[in-house]
Amino acid sequence: MITHVYALKEMRRRKYRTATNIAGFVIVVATLVALVTTARGWEAVTAAPLKEIGTDLIMIYSAPVVPSGYGCYIANHLFSYPFNQNNLVEMANVAGVDRAVPVLMHRMGAIVFTGIDPCETETNAVLPKNVVEGRYLAPDDGAVALVDREYARLNNLTVGSNVVYMEVEYEVVGLVNVDAANILESHIYVTLPVCQKALPEDSTGLANIALISVSDPRKVDEVSEELVSRWPRATPITASDLAATTSGVLTIGEETAWNISIALAVVAVLFTIRSQLAAVSERTREIGILKAIGWSRSDVVSQIFIESTLQGAIGGILGGAVGYGFAWYFLSTMGGFLAVDPVVLAAGFGIALISGVAAGIYPSWRAARLTPAEALRAV
Amino acid sequence: MNVIEAQNLSRIYRLKNGGEVKAVDNVNLLVPEGQFLTIIGASGSGKTTLLNLLGGLDKPTAGRIVVEGVDLSDLGEEALVRFRRKKVGFVFQAFNLIPTLTAVENVEAALAPTGMPKAERFERSMSLLELVGLKGQVDRLPVALSAGEQQRVAIARAFANEPQVLLLDEPTGNLDTVTGKEIMRLCHKASKERGQTVVAVTHAGYVKEYTDRLLYMKDGKFSNTVPEGELEEPVS
Ligand SMILES: Nc1ncnc2c1ncn2[C@@H]1O[C@H](COP(=O)(O)OP(=O)(O)OP(=O)(O)O)[C@@H](O)[C@H]1O
Ligand SMILES: [Mg+2]
C-alpha cells in the first residue's frame, strides 16, 4: 500500500520530529527494561545467600543483631537464647510455613562449629550438593564431621583424618565446598545431637537457628512478622534485610519499576500526540489533496496511525536494547546477574506499540475531520 | 446529455463574526457531455467554491448537483469517496503534489485506494507520465521538478482513474505563457480524446483557443458576457 511508503517518507522528511518521538518511546521501554531487569537481578543477588541453603527466612534466637556482612555473619551474634526443638515444631505449624529446620551454631575463636539434621537435604546449613569429597552426614553418625574444603587444605585435613574442636576429636568423612555467600558458612559440621553434646552448656534438644521455608515466596514478610510476634526474641533475616545491608545501592522493587514505566509511557504518548498534531496541521493541504483524489477517511487515518505506531515499534525495539545495556551496566557494577527475560522485552515492546497507537488516535481524528475543501484551503 | 447539472446551487460561508459570504449564489449550470467549459472571474468571485461543489469536495448550502445522473446529496460518505475517486479528476493551481512522494508515487496515490495491484498501478502511472511527457522524470520528487512539470504530474494523476469529469482550478495560474499554453493544450487534447467533460477556471488569455464555452462569474453568479480587460492577455 502506498500509505506505508508515504508514512516512511514522511518520517524521513521530518527526521527531527521522528527522532524525538522515537526517543520518547525508547526512554519508556529502556526505563522499564532497565529497572525491572536490575530489580530482578538485584533481588536474585540479595536472595542468593538464602537460596543457596534452600531457605526463604532465617530466624535467629539471639540478642538483636546488627547485620555486618556475609561470612560468619550469624555466628558472630549467636548464643544468647537458644530454641527448644519443640519451638521448631510450632514454627512449622504457623500458616504459610512449609518447614522449619533447626541448626545449632557455635563459635570458638575463629572456628565455627555447626550441628545439622542430616535428614534435611533441601534446606540446611550444608547440603549434600556441597560435598566435594567423601560423604554427607547420616542421622546416626557419631563423632564424625564434614569439614570445609578450604579449612581442610589449610590444616592438612583429608577424608579419614581427625579434626579437633573443644578438645574432642571427630573423624572427617567428607569435604564440603560452601559458597562464600552462604551466611551459615562454617568450618566443621556434625549432626545436631553430636553438636549439642559437644557444647559446654547443657544444650540437649536446643538449636539457635531456624531455617524457614515458606509456601509462597511473596509472603515472606508476612510470615516473618507472624513468627516475630510469637517469638519476640527471635530476629528474622530475609532477602530484603540482606539487601538493606548493602549500603549505597538504590534498590527499587519490580512493581515500582513498572509504575515508573507506565507513567513515562503516558508522558511519551502526550508528547507524541502533540508532535503528530503539528505534523497533521502542517500537512493539512496534503490531506486535502489526498481526499480530493479519492482517499477515504480511513486511508488518511491509517496513514497517521502507521506513522505513530511505527515510531512506537522502533522505539520499543531500540528501548529494549538500550534498557538491557543499562541493566547490564548497573548489575555489573553491583555484582548482580543479568537475565534476559523475553516477557519483559515483549511487555516493553507492547507498551511502546500501544502508546504509538494511542498517540495516533486524536491527531488522525483531527486529520479525518476536515472536509476536503476545508483542508485544501490550508497553505 | 448533460454530464453536470447544477440547480439553484448556493454555498454560503458563515463567518465567525456572524456575517455571511454568498460565495456561490443560486447558480444554474448545465454542462453537456464532452464540453470544455471555461469559467473566468475576479478573485473571490466563487470559482473555487463552485468547482469544489461540483467535485464533491464540499457540500452546498442549498440546491442540487447531479453528475452523470447521480445526485450528490444522495451520496453517503463512502459513496462520495468513491465518486471523488472514480468520477472526477482534479488539478489545482499549485501545490498539487505530495512533497515526499516521487512523481510516479504521486500518480500511484490516486490508484492505490482503488485496490489496484501494485504492478498494474505502477505501469499505469508510468504510461500516464509518458503521456504528459515526463518519462525521464518519474523518480523525481516535486521539488526537483519545474512548476510546469509538477502540473503535468497533477494532470497525469487526474487522468489516472479515467474520470468522466475533469475539474481544473487555475491549472496554469503559476506558469509562464508558453508553459501555460502547453498545459492547456495537453488538457484539451487528452480530454477530447477521452470524451471527458471539463470545467476549467483560468485567467489566461489563451483559453479561448481551447474552450468550447466561456462563462464569467461575479459575486457568486454567472453572466454570459465577459467584461473588457478581464482576461490577462487580449484574446488573439
Ligand atoms: N471557508 C471559507 N470561509 C469563509 N469564506 C470563504 C471560505 N472559502 C471561501 N470564502 C470566501 O468566498 C468567496 C469565494 O471564494 P473562492 O475561493 O471560491 O473564490 P475564487 O473565485 O476561487 O477566488 P480566486 O480567484 O482568488 O481563487 C471569497 O470571498 C472568499 O473569501
Ligand atoms: Mg480559487
XYZ file of C-alpha atoms and ligand atoms in Angstrom:
647
model
C 0.000 0.000 0.000
C 1.190 3.462 -0.854
C 0.274 4.588 2.673
C 3.286 2.695 4.028
C 5.604 4.298 1.511
C 4.152 7.670 2.351
C 4.414 7.093 6.099
C 8.066 6.074 5.838
C 8.892 9.022 3.627
C 7.082 11.421 5.920
C 9.032 10.071 8.849
C 12.235 10.570 6.936
C 11.267 14.070 5.839
C 10.601 15.071 9.417
C 13.735 13.487 10.805
C 13.966 15.606 13.904
C 10.363 15.042 14.875
C 10.544 11.337 14.146
C 13.740 11.040 16.156
C 12.293 12.835 19.172
C 9.094 10.768 19.071
C 11.103 7.571 18.855
C 13.367 8.811 21.636
C 10.291 9.197 23.848
C 9.364 5.564 23.317
C 12.980 4.473 23.762
C 13.040 6.184 27.155
C 9.842 4.410 28.213
C 10.942 0.953 27.181
C 14.558 1.384 28.246
C 13.421 2.508 31.682
C 11.080 -0.417 32.010
C 13.597 -2.997 30.875
C 16.482 -1.459 32.830
C 14.572 -1.036 36.073
C 12.766 -4.365 36.013
C 15.843 -6.294 34.958
C 18.014 -4.524 37.506
C 15.427 -5.005 40.230
C 15.211 -8.700 39.421
C 18.945 -9.114 39.069
C 19.446 -7.379 42.355
C 16.740 -9.408 44.064
C 18.448 -12.530 42.822
C 21.730 -11.321 44.292
C 20.291 -10.499 47.673
C 18.306 -13.688 47.850
C 21.286 -15.790 46.778
C 22.712 -16.470 50.257
C 19.299 -17.752 51.365
C 18.615 -19.643 48.118
C 21.982 -21.275 48.489
C 20.779 -23.122 51.585
C 17.222 -23.553 50.351
C 15.555 -21.153 52.732
C 13.442 -18.013 52.488
C 13.824 -16.774 56.003
C 16.251 -17.357 58.830
C 15.148 -16.942 62.411
C 17.981 -16.437 64.869
C 17.248 -16.703 68.515
C 19.615 -14.188 69.939
C 20.040 -10.640 71.025
C 19.161 -8.235 68.217
C 21.848 -8.339 65.597
C 23.380 -5.529 63.677
C 23.979 -7.002 60.246
C 27.576 -6.614 59.297
C 28.162 -8.522 56.106
C 28.411 -12.107 54.966
C 30.576 -14.983 56.088
C 30.320 -15.679 59.799
C 27.640 -13.070 59.939
C 25.339 -15.102 62.087
C 27.859 -16.915 64.165
C 29.194 -13.576 65.361
C 25.950 -12.844 67.134
C 24.967 -16.200 68.430
C 24.084 -17.788 71.607
C 22.021 -15.781 73.872
C 18.722 -17.568 73.860
C 18.600 -20.953 72.151
C 15.462 -22.521 70.761
C 13.958 -25.567 72.199
C 13.426 -28.029 69.403
C 9.715 -28.053 70.299
C 9.533 -24.439 69.156
C 10.531 -25.569 65.717
C 7.584 -27.875 65.510
C 5.357 -24.942 66.457
C 7.015 -22.726 63.891
C 6.414 -25.312 61.217
C 2.720 -25.140 62.061
C 2.456 -21.383 61.542
C 0.331 -20.539 58.493
C 2.456 -20.111 55.370
C 5.426 -22.035 56.767
C 6.397 -25.157 54.872
C 9.185 -26.314 57.039
C 11.359 -25.172 59.955
C 14.813 -26.733 60.036
C 16.926 -26.491 63.212
C 20.586 -25.568 63.150
C 22.897 -25.140 66.097
C 25.915 -22.953 65.516
C 28.794 -22.433 67.878
C 31.919 -20.408 67.626
C 35.197 -20.765 69.419
C 37.866 -18.283 68.421
C 37.892 -18.204 64.645
C 36.358 -21.641 64.225
C 32.652 -22.084 63.564
C 31.174 -25.425 64.561
C 27.685 -26.313 63.359
C 25.198 -29.029 64.101
C 22.687 -30.021 61.438
C 19.902 -32.530 60.942
C 21.234 -34.730 58.089
C 17.668 -35.786 57.194
C 17.029 -32.264 55.881
C 18.603 -32.399 52.449
C 16.846 -29.452 50.771
C 17.055 -26.750 53.388
C 20.109 -26.898 55.587
C 23.313 -25.109 56.547
C 25.180 -27.529 54.344
C 23.616 -29.726 51.710
C 24.613 -32.992 50.005
C 25.301 -30.959 46.842
C 28.118 -29.186 48.700
C 30.062 -32.412 49.302
C 33.100 -32.494 47.045
C 34.837 -35.486 48.554
C 33.698 -38.305 50.856
C 30.094 -38.419 52.024
C 27.336 -36.346 53.641
C 26.381 -36.854 57.279
C 23.932 -39.607 58.279
C 21.343 -39.394 61.152
C 23.090 -41.952 63.344
C 26.610 -40.608 62.831
C 28.677 -40.257 65.963
C 31.925 -38.356 66.228
C 32.272 -37.727 62.517
C 32.365 -34.383 60.725
C 32.207 -32.615 57.416
C 34.964 -30.066 57.002
C 35.111 -27.034 54.805
C 37.448 -27.725 51.910
C 39.441 -24.552 52.384
C 39.816 -25.116 56.119
C 40.894 -28.688 55.400
C 43.548 -27.521 52.960
C 44.993 -25.013 55.426
C 45.080 -27.644 58.169
C 46.188 -30.599 56.042
C 42.986 -32.483 56.693
C 41.671 -35.147 54.329
C 38.856 -37.665 54.416
C 39.822 -40.148 57.126
C 41.899 -37.762 59.243
C 40.743 -36.264 62.533
C 39.696 -32.732 63.340
C 39.568 -31.345 66.864
C 37.009 -28.924 68.300
C 36.947 -28.087 72.006
C 39.253 -30.995 72.748
C 37.009 -33.580 71.076
C 38.200 -35.483 68.024
C 35.970 -36.054 65.010
C 36.712 -38.212 62.026
C 36.485 -36.307 58.733
C 34.036 -38.176 56.462
C 33.607 -35.534 53.823
C 34.898 -32.256 52.473
C 32.396 -29.592 51.522
C 32.592 -26.576 49.314
C 30.261 -23.936 50.696
C 29.575 -20.855 48.633
C 31.158 -17.818 50.243
C 27.781 -16.137 50.013
C 26.298 -18.687 52.389
C 25.725 -16.832 55.600
C 25.831 -20.047 57.577
C 29.291 -20.866 56.336
C 31.141 -22.947 58.944
C 34.411 -24.819 59.269
C 33.124 -28.014 60.836
C 29.707 -29.665 60.541
C 28.425 -32.508 62.732
C 24.973 -33.903 63.427
C 22.728 -31.913 65.719
C 22.876 -34.309 68.750
C 26.653 -34.544 68.491
C 26.893 -30.759 68.415
C 24.502 -30.347 71.359
C 26.614 -32.727 73.416
C 29.901 -31.052 72.493
C 28.955 -27.642 73.801
C 29.984 -26.530 77.294
C 26.452 -25.590 78.362
C 23.794 -28.257 78.545
C 22.391 -27.907 75.077
C 20.412 -31.090 74.694
C 17.411 -30.520 72.479
C 18.436 -26.946 71.650
C 19.103 -25.068 68.464
C 19.702 -21.408 67.865
C 18.726 -21.037 64.257
C 15.574 -21.964 62.387
C 15.699 -22.109 58.615
C 12.186 -21.384 57.437
C 10.903 -22.210 54.003
C 7.578 -20.642 53.108
C 4.932 -21.932 50.730
C 4.566 -18.609 48.889
C 7.814 -16.665 48.459
C 5.872 -13.411 48.104
C 4.551 -13.830 51.638
C 7.961 -13.951 53.308
C 7.451 -10.640 55.062
C 4.056 -11.629 56.433
C 5.356 -14.923 57.739
C 8.342 -13.198 59.239
C 6.097 -10.741 61.100
C 3.932 -13.547 62.405
C 6.934 -15.509 63.674
C 8.406 -12.483 65.390
C 5.119 -11.678 67.071
C 5.040 -15.162 68.534
C 8.739 -15.455 69.354
C 9.600 -11.834 70.136
C 13.212 -12.500 70.884
C 13.907 -14.075 67.538
C 15.447 -11.960 64.829
C 14.387 -12.641 61.252
C 16.672 -12.317 58.257
C 15.096 -12.094 54.822
C 16.448 -11.229 51.392
C 15.339 -7.638 51.786
C 17.183 -7.387 55.103
C 20.284 -8.574 53.347
C 19.707 -6.043 50.539
C 19.442 -3.284 53.120
C 22.866 -4.146 54.487
C 24.443 -3.275 51.164
C 24.647 0.462 51.502
C 24.823 2.919 48.632
C 22.793 0.830 46.241
C 19.450 2.076 45.070
C 17.083 -0.815 45.437
C 13.677 -0.478 43.894
C 11.073 -3.163 43.638
C 9.817 -4.576 40.391
C 6.374 -3.090 40.932
C 7.814 0.404 41.284
C 9.738 -0.185 38.063
C 6.505 -0.986 36.217
C 4.725 2.022 37.665
C 7.502 4.392 36.676
C 7.433 2.995 33.147
C 3.680 3.354 32.798
C 3.906 6.960 33.969
C 6.643 7.621 31.426
C 4.546 5.956 28.734
C 1.742 8.420 29.420
C 4.192 11.300 29.044
C 5.536 9.833 25.798
C 2.025 9.448 24.423
C 1.160 13.084 25.193
C 4.442 14.174 23.681
C 3.825 12.175 20.515
C 0.224 13.391 20.241
C 1.498 16.946 20.326
C 4.110 16.275 17.722
C 1.750 14.311 15.460
C -0.825 17.082 15.741
C 1.776 19.516 14.491
C 2.594 17.108 11.671
C -1.079 16.861 10.771
C -1.639 20.597 10.745
C 1.463 21.151 8.634
C 0.122 18.560 6.255
C -3.450 19.771 6.114
C -3.269 20.733 2.466
C -1.714 17.377 1.570
C -4.523 15.646 3.390
C -6.968 17.761 1.373
C -5.294 16.682 -1.858
C -5.395 13.033 -0.881
C -9.067 13.309 -0.048
C -9.719 15.121 -3.329
C -8.117 12.269 -5.286
C -10.222 9.701 -3.512
C -8.584 8.733 -0.250
C -11.155 7.775 2.325
C -11.116 8.890 5.919
C -9.768 5.532 6.969
C -6.948 5.777 4.408
C -5.934 9.111 5.900
C -6.367 7.830 9.444
C -4.310 4.714 8.819
C -1.613 6.946 7.393
C -1.245 8.844 10.662
C -1.583 5.609 12.638
C 1.133 3.880 10.681
C 3.460 6.728 11.489
C 2.918 6.830 15.225
C 2.692 3.052 15.538
C 5.896 2.607 13.584
C 7.593 5.149 15.791
C 6.345 3.238 18.814
C 7.596 -0.048 17.393
C 11.037 1.293 16.525
C 11.227 2.957 19.941
C 10.203 -0.328 21.543
C 12.956 -2.313 19.856
C 15.685 0.259 20.452
C 14.450 0.797 24.002
C 14.755 -2.907 24.774
C 18.378 -2.892 23.662
C 19.205 0.337 25.495
C 17.427 -0.923 28.631
C 19.454 -4.124 28.706
C 22.564 -2.054 28.176
C 21.786 -0.038 31.276
C 20.730 -3.088 33.300
C 23.961 -4.808 32.338
C 25.927 -1.762 33.431
C 24.096 -1.377 36.763
C 24.277 -5.048 37.589
C 27.892 -5.415 36.613
C 28.814 -2.552 38.937
C 26.678 -4.003 41.756
C 27.638 -7.592 41.154
C 24.239 -8.861 40.066
C 23.132 -11.318 37.411
C 21.645 -10.074 34.156
C 18.824 -12.286 32.975
C 17.235 -11.502 29.606
C 13.523 -12.064 30.092
C 11.514 -12.242 26.857
C 8.366 -11.402 28.822
C 9.804 -8.071 29.929
C 11.018 -7.370 26.396
C 7.639 -8.241 24.928
C 5.872 -6.136 27.552
C 8.138 -3.179 26.782
C 7.547 -3.561 23.069
C 3.822 -3.933 23.662
C 3.663 -0.800 25.798
C 5.508 1.192 23.129
C 3.257 -0.165 20.401
C 0.058 0.542 22.307
C 1.370 4.005 23.175
C 2.112 4.575 19.488
C -1.420 3.597 18.561
C -2.854 5.716 21.385
C -0.791 8.682 20.253
C -2.248 8.354 16.750
C -5.914 8.440 17.706
C -6.507 12.119 18.337
C -4.265 13.500 15.566
C -5.771 11.183 12.987
C -9.252 12.115 14.102
C -8.247 15.731 13.554
C -6.938 14.885 10.115
C -10.069 13.000 9.132
C -12.484 15.572 10.474
C -11.983 18.319 7.877
C -13.856 18.230 4.587
C -11.545 18.101 1.576
C -12.469 21.681 0.660
C -11.540 22.916 4.134
C -8.282 21.019 4.108
C -7.372 22.343 0.668
C -7.710 25.919 1.837
C -4.808 25.458 4.248
C -1.491 26.606 2.879
C -26.992 14.521 -22.332
C -25.764 16.788 -19.565
C -22.977 15.321 -17.521
C -23.155 18.107 -14.953
C -26.361 19.714 -13.776
C -26.471 22.294 -11.027
C -29.814 23.678 -9.918
C -30.250 26.700 -7.663
C -26.866 25.969 -6.209
C -25.707 28.087 -3.271
C -22.824 27.931 -0.901
C -22.894 30.404 1.913
C -19.961 30.638 4.318
C -20.905 31.742 7.778
C -18.215 33.856 9.311
C -17.242 33.820 12.954
C -18.326 37.447 13.357
C -21.857 36.483 12.338
C -21.578 37.690 8.752
C -22.184 35.640 5.633
C -20.381 35.245 2.327
C -22.515 34.078 -0.564
C -19.620 32.512 -2.453
C -21.970 30.730 -4.874
C -25.360 32.374 -5.163
C -28.274 30.472 -6.674
C -26.403 29.221 -9.719
C -27.846 27.073 -12.505
C -25.436 25.277 -14.788
C -25.732 22.564 -17.422
C -22.607 21.076 -18.962
C -23.212 18.651 -21.833
C -21.053 15.591 -22.295
C -17.677 16.310 -23.826
C -17.878 20.067 -23.407
C -14.814 22.057 -22.400
C -16.234 24.854 -20.271
C -14.074 27.682 -19.025
C -15.066 29.944 -16.169
C -13.326 33.221 -15.571
C -13.918 35.800 -12.923
C -12.268 38.109 -10.441
C -10.572 36.801 -7.369
C -13.141 35.961 -4.727
C -15.987 35.576 -7.221
C -16.601 31.985 -6.091
C -14.904 29.895 -8.799
C -13.029 27.558 -6.490
C -16.094 27.162 -4.309
C -18.144 26.143 -7.351
C -15.548 23.599 -8.566
C -15.305 22.110 -5.088
C -19.073 21.668 -5.012
C -19.106 20.029 -8.454
C -16.308 17.670 -7.443
C -17.956 16.614 -4.183
C -15.261 18.211 -2.026
C -17.758 20.482 -0.320
C -21.474 20.419 0.420
C -23.870 23.091 -0.927
C -25.925 25.203 1.442
C -28.837 24.875 -0.969
C -29.556 23.421 -4.376
C -28.756 20.236 -6.204
C -25.805 18.858 -8.117
C -26.278 15.924 -10.442
C -23.212 14.387 -12.063
C -23.809 11.658 -14.633
C -27.313 11.199 -13.333
C -26.250 10.841 -9.694
C -27.474 13.393 -7.177
C -24.512 14.139 -4.927
C -26.726 14.988 -1.979
C -27.941 11.373 -2.013
C -24.431 10.032 -1.525
C -23.209 8.977 1.883
C -19.622 9.452 2.992
C -18.396 6.235 1.421
C -20.195 6.711 -1.889
C -18.870 10.242 -2.033
C -15.325 8.954 -1.586
C -15.900 6.546 -4.473
C -17.343 9.377 -6.533
C -14.227 11.515 -5.993
C -12.037 8.552 -6.707
C -13.710 7.376 -9.888
C -15.797 10.131 -11.441
C -13.739 13.302 -11.181
C -10.164 14.335 -11.702
C -8.850 17.487 -10.054
C -5.957 19.740 -10.934
C -5.321 22.689 -8.649
C -3.330 25.813 -9.244
C -0.254 24.787 -7.301
C 0.963 22.538 -4.506
C -0.897 19.698 -6.150
C 1.622 17.057 -5.191
C 2.645 15.254 -2.041
C 6.159 16.594 -1.473
C 7.595 13.387 -0.051
C 6.437 11.186 -2.884
C 8.128 10.931 -6.280
C 6.310 11.809 -9.496
C 5.263 8.241 -10.122
C 4.246 7.670 -6.493
C 2.093 10.797 -6.663
C 0.212 9.326 -9.604
C 0.017 5.958 -7.856
C -1.524 7.655 -4.831
C -4.720 8.136 -6.854
C -4.802 4.470 -7.865
C -3.844 2.918 -4.532
C -7.227 3.368 -2.815
C -8.963 1.550 -5.659
C -7.151 -1.618 -4.646
C -5.372 -1.957 -7.974
C -2.450 -4.410 -7.765
C 0.892 -2.722 -7.293
C 2.427 -3.793 -10.588
C -0.540 -2.645 -12.600
C -0.703 0.595 -10.666
C 2.928 1.295 -11.375
C 2.632 0.513 -15.062
C -0.439 2.664 -15.491
C 1.251 5.558 -13.674
C 4.359 5.234 -15.839
C 2.390 5.328 -19.061
C 0.383 8.339 -17.881
C 3.594 10.178 -17.077
C 4.857 9.276 -20.512
C 1.662 10.705 -21.968
C 2.315 14.064 -20.277
C 5.940 13.989 -21.443
C 7.659 13.171 -18.163
C 9.097 9.787 -18.961
C 12.564 10.757 -17.758
C 11.448 12.412 -14.505
C 9.335 9.693 -12.917
C 11.606 9.204 -9.901
C 11.977 12.849 -9.035
C 10.497 14.470 -6.001
C 8.264 17.508 -6.675
C 10.993 19.934 -5.535
C 13.182 18.664 -8.337
C 10.507 19.411 -10.947
C 9.694 22.751 -12.546
C 6.258 24.274 -11.938
C 5.106 23.145 -15.392
C 6.371 19.620 -14.796
C 4.594 19.499 -11.457
C 1.350 20.458 -13.190
C 1.907 17.681 -15.720
C 2.237 15.171 -12.886
C -1.013 16.528 -11.445
C -2.678 16.113 -14.848
C -1.406 12.570 -15.171
C -2.838 11.893 -11.714
C -6.179 13.484 -12.632
C -6.402 11.095 -15.585
C -5.365 8.054 -13.542
C -8.821 6.701 -12.797
C -10.219 7.709 -16.204
C -12.801 10.045 -14.754
C -15.725 11.375 -16.780
C -15.275 14.855 -15.409
C -12.118 16.910 -15.184
C -12.082 19.926 -12.884
C -9.210 22.335 -13.387
C -8.793 25.147 -10.876
C -6.399 27.610 -12.473
C -4.081 24.847 -13.666
C -1.856 27.390 -15.403
C -2.004 30.070 -12.738
C 1.596 29.613 -11.679
C 3.072 29.179 -15.135
C 4.514 31.419 -17.803
C 2.553 31.831 -21.016
C 4.448 29.266 -23.070
C 4.236 26.574 -20.404
C 0.650 27.508 -19.590
C -0.362 27.091 -23.201
C 1.317 23.704 -23.328
C -0.558 22.605 -20.236
C -3.893 23.803 -21.598
C -3.207 22.104 -24.924
C -2.398 18.894 -23.069
C -5.596 19.043 -21.013
C -7.637 19.913 -24.054
C -6.215 17.187 -26.272
C -6.331 14.434 -23.643
C -9.853 15.278 -22.545
C -11.135 15.425 -26.117
C -9.523 12.064 -26.881
C -11.265 10.581 -23.875
C -14.553 12.366 -24.421
C -14.274 13.911 -20.986
C -16.300 16.835 -19.767
C -14.105 19.652 -18.463
C -14.783 22.604 -16.246
C -11.733 24.860 -16.077
C -11.145 28.048 -14.165
C -8.484 30.340 -15.543
C -7.432 33.907 -16.088
C -5.201 33.165 -19.006
C -5.979 34.943 -22.273
C -5.164 31.966 -24.446
C -8.053 29.920 -23.037
C -10.262 30.827 -25.953
C -8.225 28.565 -28.222
C -9.112 25.561 -26.121
C -12.534 26.273 -24.850
C -15.978 25.372 -26.166
C -17.784 27.812 -23.938
C -16.791 30.696 -21.711
C -18.692 31.816 -18.615
C -17.997 34.837 -16.493
C -18.533 34.679 -12.751
C -19.076 37.667 -10.491
C -20.148 37.669 -6.828
C -21.194 34.049 -6.989
C -23.335 34.399 -10.149
C -22.816 33.749 -13.864
C -23.120 36.153 -16.710
C -22.562 35.328 -20.352
C -20.711 38.478 -21.273
C -17.089 38.779 -20.368
C -16.191 42.330 -19.399
C -13.421 44.114 -21.257
C -9.938 43.523 -19.834
C -10.962 40.551 -17.717
C -8.579 38.182 -19.451
C -4.939 38.727 -18.667
C -3.972 38.864 -22.310
C -6.018 40.083 -25.197
C -7.744 37.212 -26.925
C -5.830 36.727 -30.087
N -14.054 28.599 4.148
C -14.427 29.848 3.900
N -14.909 30.603 4.881
C -15.303 31.853 4.660
N -15.249 32.461 3.475
C -14.786 31.765 2.427
C -14.341 30.417 2.608
N -13.908 29.961 1.396
C -14.079 30.983 0.535
N -14.591 32.047 1.158
C -14.973 33.328 0.532
O -15.843 33.006 -0.517
C -15.580 33.830 -1.648
C -15.276 32.948 -2.846
O -14.073 32.279 -2.626
P -13.393 31.384 -3.744
O -12.174 30.808 -3.184
O -14.422 30.463 -4.276
O -13.050 32.469 -4.851
P -12.246 32.312 -6.203
O -13.105 32.849 -7.278
O -11.754 30.922 -6.367
O -11.035 33.278 -5.961
P -9.532 33.167 -6.513
O -9.592 33.559 -7.930
O -8.788 34.145 -5.656
O -9.100 31.753 -6.297
C -14.427 34.708 -1.227
O -14.963 35.959 -0.826
C -13.798 34.012 -0.096
O -13.213 34.922 0.804
Mg -9.850 29.981 -6.485
